Amino acid sequence: MSDEVLRIEAAPVPDTATEHLVPMRDGTRLATDVYLPPGGEPTEAVLVRLPYDKDSRYVFFDKVAALFIARGYAVVVQDVRGKFRSEGATVGFLGEAADGYDTIEWVIRQPWSNGVVGMFGDSYYGFTQWAAVSAAHPALKAIVPRVTSAELGADLPESSCTDVPWMVHADYLSHYWVDHDVYEYEQDYSLRPLTEIFERAFRLVGGRSAFYDLTVPEYRVGELHPFGHPFDAPAVPVLHVVGWFDNLLIPSMRDYETLSRRPDWAENQYLSADSVDHENYHLSLAPIADADDHLLDDAALARMLELYATPALEFFDVFLKRRASRDSLPKVAWHLGHVGYRTSSSWPPPEARQDSLHLSGLRGAATGSGVLGSDPSSEEDDVATWTHDPSDLVPSSVPNSFAFLHDHPDERELLRRGDVIGFSTDPQTTPLDLAGPVDLQVTVTSTAPSTDVFAKLLDVHPDGSANMILRGQATLHEARTAAPATISLGHTGYRVREGHRLVLAVFSSDFPEFVPHPGKGDNRWTATETVTSTQTLHPGATLTFWHLPGD
């Protein structure tokens, strides 16, 4: 295990931008690039607030800005507090509402601003949009949060069935939120207790992440949204941009679904869903060759930016520049994997219908011969069992789940493990077009007091190779008591082609992406002793999904 550390500092400011140090209410100055369209007339501004170096090749904002200023927008890109060229303590998440408000106030006071502001960006710089919404500056007229959630950085609610802790959270903080720079190094995931993985990391880089210390091994953030939750703020038009293969798909879609049910927000909720992962790699190109890798190849980046920027530009043309009516925008624009782009008036599409497949033949599931079909299990004693051994965890299928489609792995080896149970449909005689949410309803008990249940829905090709369509996971907190639970696998638009099969895999770990269960009631971050447990899947399990007619 190498102890080599690469420190990444701020890149030079592009010649096409002018950098300003913008003062916040406490006097801290945030480094801010301004890109202006030709002409010099006051215009609408698009603000981006991010922690990944506003001038880096990774965020490519010089190229994004060129597309926006060609449509007449000023573009304002800012390093958030404590990152790269900006002043202040490096914490993350907690100060973004006030800093967003103060930056918008600075923008509208500039001679090149006409007082109208929109916000744009991915992941953390989607979260900074929601933080700014919570502060309710009246000049903020529309946002385009991509592959993100208003709950990014929040604690998960305790309930009988909830999401499994995400080790990626700690890994991210230890690389990106120690100080102003970013650190690249190799984690040692063999260390125990699990907190020692990150204590080693902090020793390597010579510093700590303040937000890590607030959230691991226990979540101790007092209030993520000090101005109130953004959904309780005055409504603004939102274009939710999600990826069917994004590792933040489930919370992203939860934002969209929640606001679509709110009378004060619903009218101005729009959805753009593509077959991409968090890093904007597309299913049609997966696995990604070097010539199609936009992080390596400038021509590939130019092609990707068309898909990346166009939905936002069309949205801002309606809600910032008022160049077109809102009727010109589809409420939902989505990609059907392996087919192409569609539009609809709602999600799921109005023509989609809900259906269910039953898990049966449970005794054969340990050898992968469980059945996913139209008939439920007919025997009360037909159960499936599998083990969870904390010393032999089910490995995560990719080293970087943010770039899942870069590798687009063949997952057939998952189905061959003895601690994974599997259920299969017959091969499709006609294409099956999935279009909507997919949920797994199960009753699982365990010899442990609580347990994790992971589920992956796979597309198995005629040659036996298997690619993931969706996944979900949950912790069952009272696992010794039989009680039904629903595990969300997220949403998808995906064609299961003729001759292909759907296979559902069920198991109890996914390491190192998720924090593994120790098999006992100890805190999973600090546990030093582990216990192997046995899980039992009881009859009555179903997979509920939406699909287009004609399937």
XYZ file of C-alpha atoms in Angstrom:
551
model
C 0.000 0.000 0.000
C 1.601 3.232 -1.195
C 1.851 6.289 1.064
C 2.390 8.613 -1.899
C 0.243 11.772 -1.840
C -0.380 14.140 -4.758
C -1.495 17.626 -3.735
C -3.561 19.477 -6.338
C -3.515 23.275 -6.097
C -5.447 25.953 -7.948
C -4.984 26.196 -11.706
C -4.384 29.569 -13.405
C -7.339 31.827 -14.081
C -8.294 31.581 -17.787
C -7.554 34.568 -20.008
C -11.274 34.780 -20.820
C -12.217 35.433 -17.164
C -11.647 38.258 -14.705
C -11.115 37.201 -11.096
C -12.610 39.195 -8.219
C -12.352 38.707 -4.450
C -15.974 39.071 -3.362
C -16.515 39.994 0.319
C -19.039 38.062 2.386
C -20.915 39.495 5.369
C -18.133 38.430 7.775
C -15.385 39.951 5.629
C -14.161 36.656 4.128
C -13.383 37.079 0.429
C -14.347 34.427 -2.105
C -12.448 34.076 -5.390
C -14.876 34.621 -8.226
C -14.364 34.457 -12.010
C -16.589 36.558 -14.266
C -17.061 35.733 -17.951
C -18.931 38.409 -19.936
C -20.644 38.251 -23.328
C -19.685 40.811 -25.973
C -21.634 44.051 -26.199
C -21.331 45.365 -22.688
C -25.068 45.669 -22.020
C -26.421 44.590 -18.601
C -27.606 41.003 -18.832
C -28.735 37.940 -16.902
C -26.094 36.104 -14.867
C -25.616 32.383 -14.254
C -23.862 31.698 -10.951
C -21.880 28.551 -10.129
C -20.449 27.964 -6.636
C -18.153 24.918 -6.328
C -15.316 23.412 -4.243
C -13.342 21.736 -7.073
C -11.250 24.706 -8.313
C -13.203 27.026 -10.579
C -10.275 27.029 -13.036
C -9.570 23.284 -13.230
C -9.804 21.042 -16.271
C -12.042 18.785 -14.145
C -14.929 21.312 -14.089
C -14.084 22.821 -17.535
C -15.894 26.088 -16.799
C -13.944 28.109 -19.321
C -15.565 25.912 -21.972
C -18.996 25.889 -20.314
C -18.865 29.665 -19.988
C -18.160 30.000 -23.713
C -21.446 28.236 -24.484
C -23.384 30.427 -22.051
C -21.908 33.771 -23.104
C -22.658 32.857 -26.733
C -26.324 32.956 -25.672
C -25.871 36.325 -23.967
C -25.410 35.279 -20.333
C -22.778 36.522 -17.927
C -21.204 33.569 -16.103
C -19.976 33.847 -12.512
C -17.925 30.920 -11.139
C -16.800 30.944 -7.510
C -14.583 28.824 -5.267
C -16.645 28.257 -2.129
C -15.363 29.315 1.273
C -12.177 27.554 2.322
C -11.421 26.046 -1.093
C -8.636 26.872 -3.544
C -8.333 30.662 -4.096
C -11.085 31.613 -1.616
C -10.423 32.683 1.951
C -11.938 31.191 5.087
C -11.974 27.975 7.062
C -12.476 24.724 5.143
C -15.620 23.099 6.514
C -18.146 22.512 3.708
C -21.937 22.488 3.531
C -22.723 24.687 6.550
C -22.031 28.194 5.248
C -23.362 27.926 1.719
C -26.745 29.596 2.274
C -25.363 32.907 3.571
C -22.460 32.901 1.089
C -24.836 32.185 -1.766
C -27.079 35.080 -0.759
C -24.144 37.481 -0.402
C -22.690 36.468 -3.772
C -26.026 37.024 -5.526
C -26.220 40.441 -3.857
C -22.748 41.265 -5.198
C -23.685 40.058 -8.695
C -26.767 42.251 -9.019
C -24.761 45.332 -7.992
C -22.322 44.944 -10.902
C -22.714 47.169 -13.982
C -22.935 44.112 -16.261
C -25.920 42.667 -14.332
C -29.570 43.425 -15.060
C -30.600 42.042 -11.650
C -31.671 38.566 -12.819
C -29.693 35.528 -11.603
C -29.897 31.793 -12.227
C -27.718 29.020 -10.798
C -26.276 25.913 -12.418
C -24.064 22.945 -11.612
C -23.474 19.380 -10.530
C -23.286 17.537 -7.224
C -21.887 19.829 -4.497
C -22.488 22.797 -6.782
C -26.042 21.584 -7.102
C -26.269 21.600 -3.308
C -25.041 25.223 -3.224
C -28.027 26.093 -5.405
C -30.447 24.605 -2.897
C -28.616 26.412 -0.086
C -29.058 29.714 -1.936
C -32.748 28.959 -2.461
C -33.116 28.529 1.304
C -31.722 32.055 1.820
C -34.432 33.382 -0.552
C -32.650 36.185 -2.412
C -35.345 37.744 -4.648
C -32.965 38.027 -7.627
C -32.586 34.216 -7.869
C -35.118 33.338 -10.568
C -34.295 29.734 -11.611
C -31.904 26.873 -10.800
C -30.570 23.817 -12.625
C -29.258 21.370 -9.997
C -27.595 18.387 -11.688
C -26.967 14.938 -10.154
C -27.409 16.227 -6.613
C -29.851 16.659 -3.750
C -30.959 19.312 -1.288
C -30.103 16.689 1.347
C -26.465 16.301 0.320
C -24.501 16.186 3.554
C -27.586 15.576 5.691
C -28.086 12.788 8.196
C -30.440 10.017 7.138
C -33.652 9.690 9.150
C -33.833 6.811 11.577
C -36.660 4.406 10.783
C -37.250 0.692 10.585
C -35.841 0.666 7.050
C -33.527 3.330 5.679
C -30.445 3.815 3.537
C -27.166 2.105 4.391
C -24.344 4.490 5.477
C -22.272 5.497 2.467
C -18.513 5.127 2.947
C -18.030 7.298 -0.130
C -19.068 10.214 2.116
C -16.007 9.778 4.339
C -13.711 9.049 1.401
C -14.878 12.229 -0.343
C -14.338 14.382 2.741
C -10.847 12.983 3.310
C -9.756 13.854 -0.232
C -11.575 17.132 -0.883
C -12.315 18.824 2.441
C -9.092 18.826 4.482
C -7.961 22.314 3.429
C -7.981 24.590 0.388
C -6.475 21.967 -1.938
C -7.338 18.413 -3.052
C -5.302 15.308 -2.245
C -4.954 12.142 -4.316
C -3.723 8.989 -2.574
C -4.653 5.350 -2.124
C -6.952 4.387 0.751
C -6.112 1.278 2.780
C -9.491 -0.414 3.154
C -7.990 -3.360 5.049
C -7.664 -1.315 8.251
C -9.961 -1.867 11.226
C -11.804 -0.310 12.882
C -13.103 1.434 9.797
C -12.321 4.881 11.192
C -8.624 3.938 11.018
C -8.874 4.018 7.195
C -9.433 7.758 7.390
C -7.176 8.430 10.367
C -4.352 7.034 8.209
C -5.480 9.323 5.373
C -5.367 12.382 7.607
C -1.896 11.430 8.808
C -0.752 11.153 5.182
C -1.997 14.608 4.179
C -1.145 16.296 7.484
C -4.615 17.645 8.258
C -8.227 16.694 8.963
C -11.651 17.333 7.494
C -13.817 19.374 9.872
C -17.022 18.038 8.323
C -15.752 14.458 8.681
C -15.271 15.082 12.392
C -18.868 16.336 12.575
C -20.306 13.268 10.851
C -18.116 10.198 11.571
C -18.525 7.989 13.571
C -21.712 9.818 14.592
C -23.597 12.606 12.833
C -23.318 15.735 14.990
C -24.277 18.535 12.579
C -26.730 20.766 14.372
C -28.520 22.208 11.345
C -27.614 21.669 7.720
C -29.993 24.437 6.529
C -29.714 27.320 9.048
C -32.132 29.524 7.084
C -34.755 26.771 6.943
C -35.213 23.945 4.485
C -35.038 25.112 0.847
C -38.359 23.436 0.053
C -40.009 25.764 2.579
C -38.560 28.856 0.873
C -40.386 30.783 -1.873
C -40.633 28.537 -4.935
C -38.404 29.051 -7.964
C -38.446 27.177 -11.283
C -36.228 24.078 -11.122
C -34.818 21.849 -13.836
C -33.825 18.651 -12.017
C -31.110 16.920 -14.065
C -30.592 13.278 -13.096
C -28.643 10.315 -14.420
C -30.097 6.814 -14.509
C -26.642 5.494 -13.517
C -25.765 8.238 -11.045
C -24.898 7.123 -7.516
C -27.077 10.006 -6.243
C -30.074 9.033 -8.390
C -32.384 8.074 -5.514
C -32.055 11.335 -3.504
C -32.117 13.372 -6.739
C -35.423 11.855 -7.771
C -36.717 12.192 -4.216
C -36.266 15.982 -4.535
C -38.165 16.020 -7.826
C -40.987 13.835 -6.547
C -41.339 15.805 -3.313
C -41.569 19.177 -5.021
C -43.889 17.838 -7.727
C -46.382 17.100 -4.937
C -46.090 20.580 -3.393
C -48.769 22.977 -4.755
C -46.462 25.990 -4.396
C -43.636 24.310 -6.341
C -45.275 21.781 -8.680
C -46.044 24.043 -11.641
C -42.379 24.934 -12.140
C -40.770 21.505 -11.699
C -39.029 20.119 -14.786
C -37.079 16.887 -15.183
C -34.205 16.028 -17.530
C -33.105 12.403 -17.148
C -30.352 10.832 -19.210
C -28.547 7.474 -19.307
C -25.452 8.928 -17.650
C -23.527 8.503 -14.424
C -22.327 11.203 -12.021
C -19.350 12.102 -14.217
C -21.531 12.403 -17.344
C -20.355 9.222 -19.056
C -23.134 7.933 -21.319
C -24.522 4.413 -21.640
C -24.273 4.590 -25.438
C -20.470 4.845 -25.141
C -19.895 2.480 -22.211
C -17.389 1.157 -21.409
C -15.549 4.354 -22.246
C -12.625 4.334 -24.674
C -9.932 6.990 -24.306
C -11.193 8.787 -27.424
C -14.638 9.126 -25.781
C -13.356 10.111 -22.336
C -14.153 13.799 -21.835
C -11.752 13.980 -18.879
C -8.895 13.055 -21.221
C -9.880 14.121 -24.727
C -10.871 17.673 -25.711
C -12.932 16.534 -28.703
C -14.863 14.152 -26.453
C -15.392 17.010 -24.001
C -16.828 19.223 -26.750
C -19.289 16.470 -27.700
C -20.287 15.886 -24.087
C -20.848 19.591 -23.419
C -23.683 19.697 -25.934
C -25.665 17.243 -23.801
C -24.425 18.906 -20.619
C -25.286 22.535 -21.343
C -28.189 22.518 -23.806
C -31.023 21.616 -21.366
C -29.886 24.368 -18.981
C -29.592 26.962 -21.745
C -33.083 26.198 -23.013
C -34.433 26.376 -19.456
C -32.731 29.697 -18.708
C -33.903 31.129 -22.031
C -37.459 30.646 -20.722
C -37.103 31.594 -17.060
C -34.272 34.160 -17.134
C -34.325 35.794 -20.571
C -38.022 35.151 -21.323
C -37.100 34.412 -24.944
C -39.638 31.612 -25.150
C -42.785 30.534 -23.345
C -42.771 27.779 -20.764
C -44.912 25.763 -23.183
C -41.790 25.373 -25.333
C -40.212 23.207 -22.617
C -41.219 19.581 -22.093
C -42.068 18.913 -18.466
C -40.001 15.742 -18.736
C -37.214 14.970 -21.212
C -35.761 11.509 -20.750
C -33.557 8.930 -22.366
C -34.677 5.358 -22.939
C -31.471 3.372 -22.655
C -30.459 1.577 -25.882
C -33.172 3.504 -27.787
C -33.043 7.309 -27.583
C -34.606 10.489 -26.244
C -38.284 10.925 -25.372
C -40.473 13.641 -23.866
C -43.561 13.354 -21.701
C -45.903 15.512 -19.677
C -45.121 13.759 -16.407
C -42.994 11.049 -14.823
C -43.632 8.163 -15.126
C -44.968 8.878 -18.619
C -48.793 8.940 -18.741
C -48.874 5.862 -20.981
C -46.694 3.789 -18.619
C -48.354 1.163 -16.465
C -47.332 -0.469 -13.223
C -46.667 -4.181 -13.003
C -45.084 -6.666 -10.601
C -42.887 -9.719 -10.749
C -42.904 -12.223 -7.898
C -39.866 -13.851 -6.332
C -40.463 -17.597 -6.168
C -38.457 -20.798 -6.168
C -36.726 -19.356 -3.128
C -34.908 -22.563 -2.217
C -33.027 -22.401 -5.526
C -32.028 -18.754 -5.148
C -28.729 -19.597 -3.437
C -27.561 -21.203 -6.683
C -29.006 -18.417 -8.817
C -32.048 -20.413 -9.944
C -34.713 -18.433 -8.123
C -37.586 -17.288 -10.307
C -38.677 -13.747 -11.091
C -42.055 -14.252 -12.688
C -45.797 -13.784 -12.725
C -46.620 -16.373 -10.058
C -45.972 -15.904 -6.333
C -44.368 -18.573 -4.197
C -46.958 -21.250 -3.390
C -45.264 -22.759 -0.327
C -45.085 -21.065 3.075
C -41.810 -22.819 3.914
C -40.177 -21.805 0.623
C -37.447 -19.472 1.954
C -34.050 -18.334 0.755
C -31.068 -17.847 3.051
C -27.684 -16.229 2.643
C -24.850 -15.262 4.964
C -23.169 -11.982 5.735
C -19.551 -12.473 6.749
C -17.888 -9.150 7.686
C -14.486 -10.731 6.983
C -15.492 -11.691 3.418
C -17.515 -8.776 2.070
C -19.199 -8.582 -1.328
C -16.877 -6.283 -3.310
C -18.111 -3.110 -4.965
C -18.215 -3.593 -8.725
C -16.227 -0.448 -9.617
C -13.480 1.456 -7.779
C -15.243 4.772 -8.439
C -19.043 4.694 -8.375
C -19.206 8.303 -9.599
C -17.843 7.071 -12.950
C -19.796 3.811 -13.057
C -20.292 3.763 -16.826
C -16.612 4.419 -17.482
C -16.046 0.732 -16.668
C -19.636 -0.527 -17.096
C -18.601 -3.796 -15.465
C -19.760 -7.294 -16.252
C -21.376 -8.388 -12.965
C -21.777 -12.095 -13.658
C -19.257 -12.951 -10.909
C -21.597 -11.375 -8.350
C -24.182 -14.060 -9.129
C -21.629 -16.825 -8.516
C -20.905 -15.854 -4.924
C -22.253 -18.081 -2.159
C -23.492 -15.067 -0.175
C -25.679 -13.730 -2.998
C -29.110 -15.055 -3.956
C -30.524 -14.579 -7.441
C -33.881 -14.561 -9.237
C -34.291 -14.569 -13.005
C -36.981 -13.952 -15.592
C -37.206 -15.941 -18.802
C -35.496 -14.326 -21.811
C -37.550 -11.511 -23.311
C -39.421 -12.497 -26.459
C -40.132 -8.801 -27.121
C -38.397 -5.694 -25.766
C -39.392 -4.502 -22.283
C -39.194 -0.712 -21.884
C -38.822 0.224 -18.228
C -39.984 3.790 -17.522
C -40.407 4.797 -13.897
C -39.560 3.725 -10.353
C -38.600 0.180 -9.401
C -39.221 -1.061 -5.839
C -38.544 -4.337 -4.079
C -41.008 -5.406 -1.382
C -39.492 -8.031 0.928
C -39.733 -9.609 4.344
C -36.236 -10.436 5.580
C -35.171 -11.627 9.014
C -31.680 -12.129 10.397
C -29.841 -13.867 13.198
C -28.318 -10.415 13.853
C -30.281 -7.659 15.605
C -30.143 -5.569 12.418
C -28.917 -6.197 8.907
C -28.352 -4.598 5.508
C -30.127 -5.723 2.359
C -28.700 -4.777 -1.034
C -30.484 -5.426 -4.321
C -29.238 -5.081 -7.897
C -31.382 -5.378 -10.978
C -29.241 -6.740 -13.815
C -29.625 -6.991 -17.572
C -28.239 -10.438 -18.435
C -27.232 -10.801 -22.076
C -27.655 -13.981 -24.129
C -23.913 -14.680 -23.692
C -24.288 -14.580 -19.884
C -22.663 -11.195 -19.293
C -24.566 -8.983 -16.862
C -24.829 -5.200 -16.559
C -26.502 -3.286 -13.776
C -29.667 -1.334 -14.492
C -30.517 -0.190 -10.965
C -29.603 -0.826 -7.373
C -30.899 -0.027 -3.901
C -30.121 -0.821 -0.309
C -31.631 -0.566 3.145
C -30.828 -1.233 6.771
C -33.447 -3.262 8.624
C -33.139 -2.074 12.209
C -35.385 -4.728 13.813
C -34.251 -7.684 11.745
C -35.193 -10.443 14.181
C -38.851 -9.563 13.709
C -40.522 -10.434 10.407
C -41.897 -7.229 8.935
C -42.388 -6.125 5.328
C -39.941 -3.542 3.986
C -39.707 -1.656 0.709
C -36.315 -1.050 -0.880
C -36.231 1.638 -3.543
C -34.036 0.788 -6.516
C -34.559 4.251 -7.981
C -35.951 5.188 -11.392
C -34.939 4.248 -14.900
C -35.632 4.552 -18.570
C -34.146 1.370 -20.020
C -34.918 -1.157 -22.757
C -34.416 -4.821 -21.869
C -33.808 -6.139 -25.346
C -35.120 -9.310 -26.946
C -33.258 -12.372 -25.703
C -32.093 -10.632 -22.530
C -33.176 -11.554 -18.992
C -33.793 -9.531 -15.863
C -31.969 -10.906 -12.830
C -32.410 -9.629 -9.293
C -29.444 -10.199 -6.960
C -29.888 -9.843 -3.182
C -27.004 -9.716 -0.672
C -25.794 -7.889 2.473
C -22.647 -5.866 1.721
C -21.082 -3.711 -0.983
C -17.577 -2.771 0.137
C -15.897 -0.328 0.133
C -18.660 1.846 -1.300
C -20.902 1.265 1.720
C -20.037 0.942 5.405
C -20.352 -2.790 6.198
C -22.516 -4.087 9.030
C -20.469 -5.695 11.859
C -23.154 -8.353 12.445
C -23.877 -7.029 15.932
C -25.249 -3.890 17.529
C -21.970 -1.911 17.768
C -21.312 1.304 15.858
C -20.209 0.036 12.465
C -17.472 2.684 12.134
C -15.734 1.779 15.399
C -16.561 -1.940 15.819
C -13.502 -4.137 16.418
C -15.371 -7.444 16.665
C -17.678 -8.842 13.997
C -20.142 -11.726 13.765
C -21.304 -13.688 10.730
C -25.083 -13.627 10.372
C -27.672 -15.505 8.347
C -30.452 -13.678 6.506
C -33.748 -15.296 5.506
C -35.971 -14.063 2.690
C -39.579 -15.081 3.324
C -42.323 -15.763 0.747
C -44.324 -12.898 -0.707
C -41.502 -10.760 -2.133
C -42.316 -8.733 -5.248
C -40.517 -6.425 -7.649
C -42.761 -3.534 -8.727
C -41.904 -1.526 -11.831
C -43.342 0.745 -14.521
C -43.096 0.018 -18.232
C -44.416 1.286 -21.531
C -47.312 -0.534 -23.227
C -46.679 -3.101 -25.901
C -44.154 -4.973 -23.780
